[in-house]
CSV table of C-alpha atoms in Angstrom, one decimal:
chain,number,residue,atom,x,y,z
A,1,UNK,CA,115.0,151.6,71.5
A,2,UNK,CA,113.6,154.0,68.8
A,3,UNK,CA,115.6,156.8,67.3
A,4,UNK,CA,113.6,159.4,69.4
A,5,UNK,CA,114.0,157.4,72.6
A,6,UNK,CA,117.8,157.4,72.0
A,7,UNK,CA,117.8,161.1,71.4
A,8,UNK,CA,115.9,161.7,74.6
A,9,UNK,CA,118.2,159.3,76.6
A,10,UNK,CA,121.4,161.0,75.3
A,11,UNK,CA,120.0,164.4,76.1
A,12,UNK,CA,119.2,163.3,79.6
A,13,UNK,CA,122.7,161.8,80.0
A,14,UNK,CA,124.3,165.0,78.8
A,15,UNK,CA,122.8,166.9,81.7
A,16,UNK,CA,124.8,164.8,84.1
A,17,UNK,CA,127.9,163.5,82.2
A,18,UNK,CA,130.3,165.4,80.0
A,19,UNK,CA,132.4,162.5,78.7
A,20,UNK,CA,130.7,161.3,75.5
A,21,UNK,CA,132.5,157.9,75.8
A,22,UNK,CA,130.7,157.3,79.1
A,23,UNK,CA,127.4,158.1,77.5
A,24,UNK,CA,128.1,155.7,74.6
A,25,UNK,CA,128.9,153.0,77.1
A,26,UNK,CA,125.6,153.6,79.0
A,27,UNK,CA,123.7,153.4,75.7
A,28,UNK,CA,125.3,150.1,74.9
A,29,UNK,CA,124.7,148.7,78.4
A,30,UNK,CA,121.0,149.7,78.0
A,31,UNK,CA,120.7,148.2,74.5
A,32,UNK,CA,122.6,144.9,74.9
A,33,UNK,CA,120.6,141.8,75.1
A,34,UNK,CA,120.5,140.1,78.5
A,35,UNK,CA,121.4,136.8,76.9
A,36,UNK,CA,123.0,135.7,73.7
A,37,UNK,CA,120.9,134.9,70.7
A,38,UNK,CA,118.5,137.8,70.8
A,39,UNK,CA,118.3,141.4,69.6
A,40,UNK,CA,121.3,143.4,70.7
A,41,UNK,CA,123.8,140.6,70.4
A,42,UNK,CA,125.4,141.8,67.2
A,43,UNK,CA,128.4,144.2,67.0
A,44,UNK,CA,127.4,147.7,67.8
A,45,UNK,CA,129.0,151.0,66.8
A,46,UNK,CA,128.0,154.4,68.0
A,47,UNK,CA,129.2,157.9,67.0
A,48,UNK,CA,128.2,160.6,69.3
A,49,UNK,CA,129.1,164.2,68.2
A,50,UNK,CA,128.8,167.2,70.3
A,51,UNK,CA,129.1,170.5,68.4
A,52,UNK,CA,130.7,173.5,70.1
A,53,UNK,CA,128.6,176.5,70.7
A,54,UNK,CA,129.2,179.2,68.0
A,55,UNK,CA,131.7,181.8,68.8
A,56,UNK,CA,130.5,185.4,68.5
A,57,UNK,CA,132.8,187.8,66.8
A,58,UNK,CA,132.9,191.6,66.6
A,59,UNK,CA,132.4,191.5,62.8
A,60,UNK,CA,128.9,190.7,61.6
A,61,UNK,CA,128.1,188.4,58.8
A,62,UNK,CA,126.7,191.3,56.8
A,63,UNK,CA,130.2,192.9,56.7
A,64,UNK,CA,131.8,189.9,54.9
A,65,UNK,CA,131.4,189.4,51.2
A,66,UNK,CA,129.4,186.4,50.1
A,67,UNK,CA,131.7,185.7,47.2
A,68,UNK,CA,134.9,183.6,47.7
A,69,UNK,CA,136.6,185.9,45.2
A,70,UNK,CA,136.8,189.4,46.7
A,71,UNK,CA,138.1,191.0,43.5
A,72,UNK,CA,134.9,190.1,41.7
A,73,UNK,CA,133.0,192.0,44.3
A,74,UNK,CA,135.2,195.1,43.7
A,75,UNK,CA,134.6,194.7,40.0
A,76,UNK,CA,130.9,194.7,40.5
A,77,UNK,CA,130.9,197.7,42.7
A,78,UNK,CA,133.1,199.7,40.4
A,79,UNK,CA,130.9,198.8,37.4
A,80,UNK,CA,127.9,200.1,39.3
A,81,UNK,CA,129.7,203.4,40.1
A,82,UNK,CA,130.4,204.1,36.4
């Protein structure tokens, strides 16, 4: 199974199954070799991560300072005012 085939398969499975562990089991069942000694007989590990949808907040990104040091932002704005 190619990387793209795996992506397509997992996306299809996510339409019908919410438990990621079940989807991982299905991928393994599909990829395991039918008999020992061939491809798919080695140990297999899969990490499937599902990101949460972003939470919308009342404050926009533009309202927040980009700097991690808010005092430096104040110093810049007071310097401009002088």
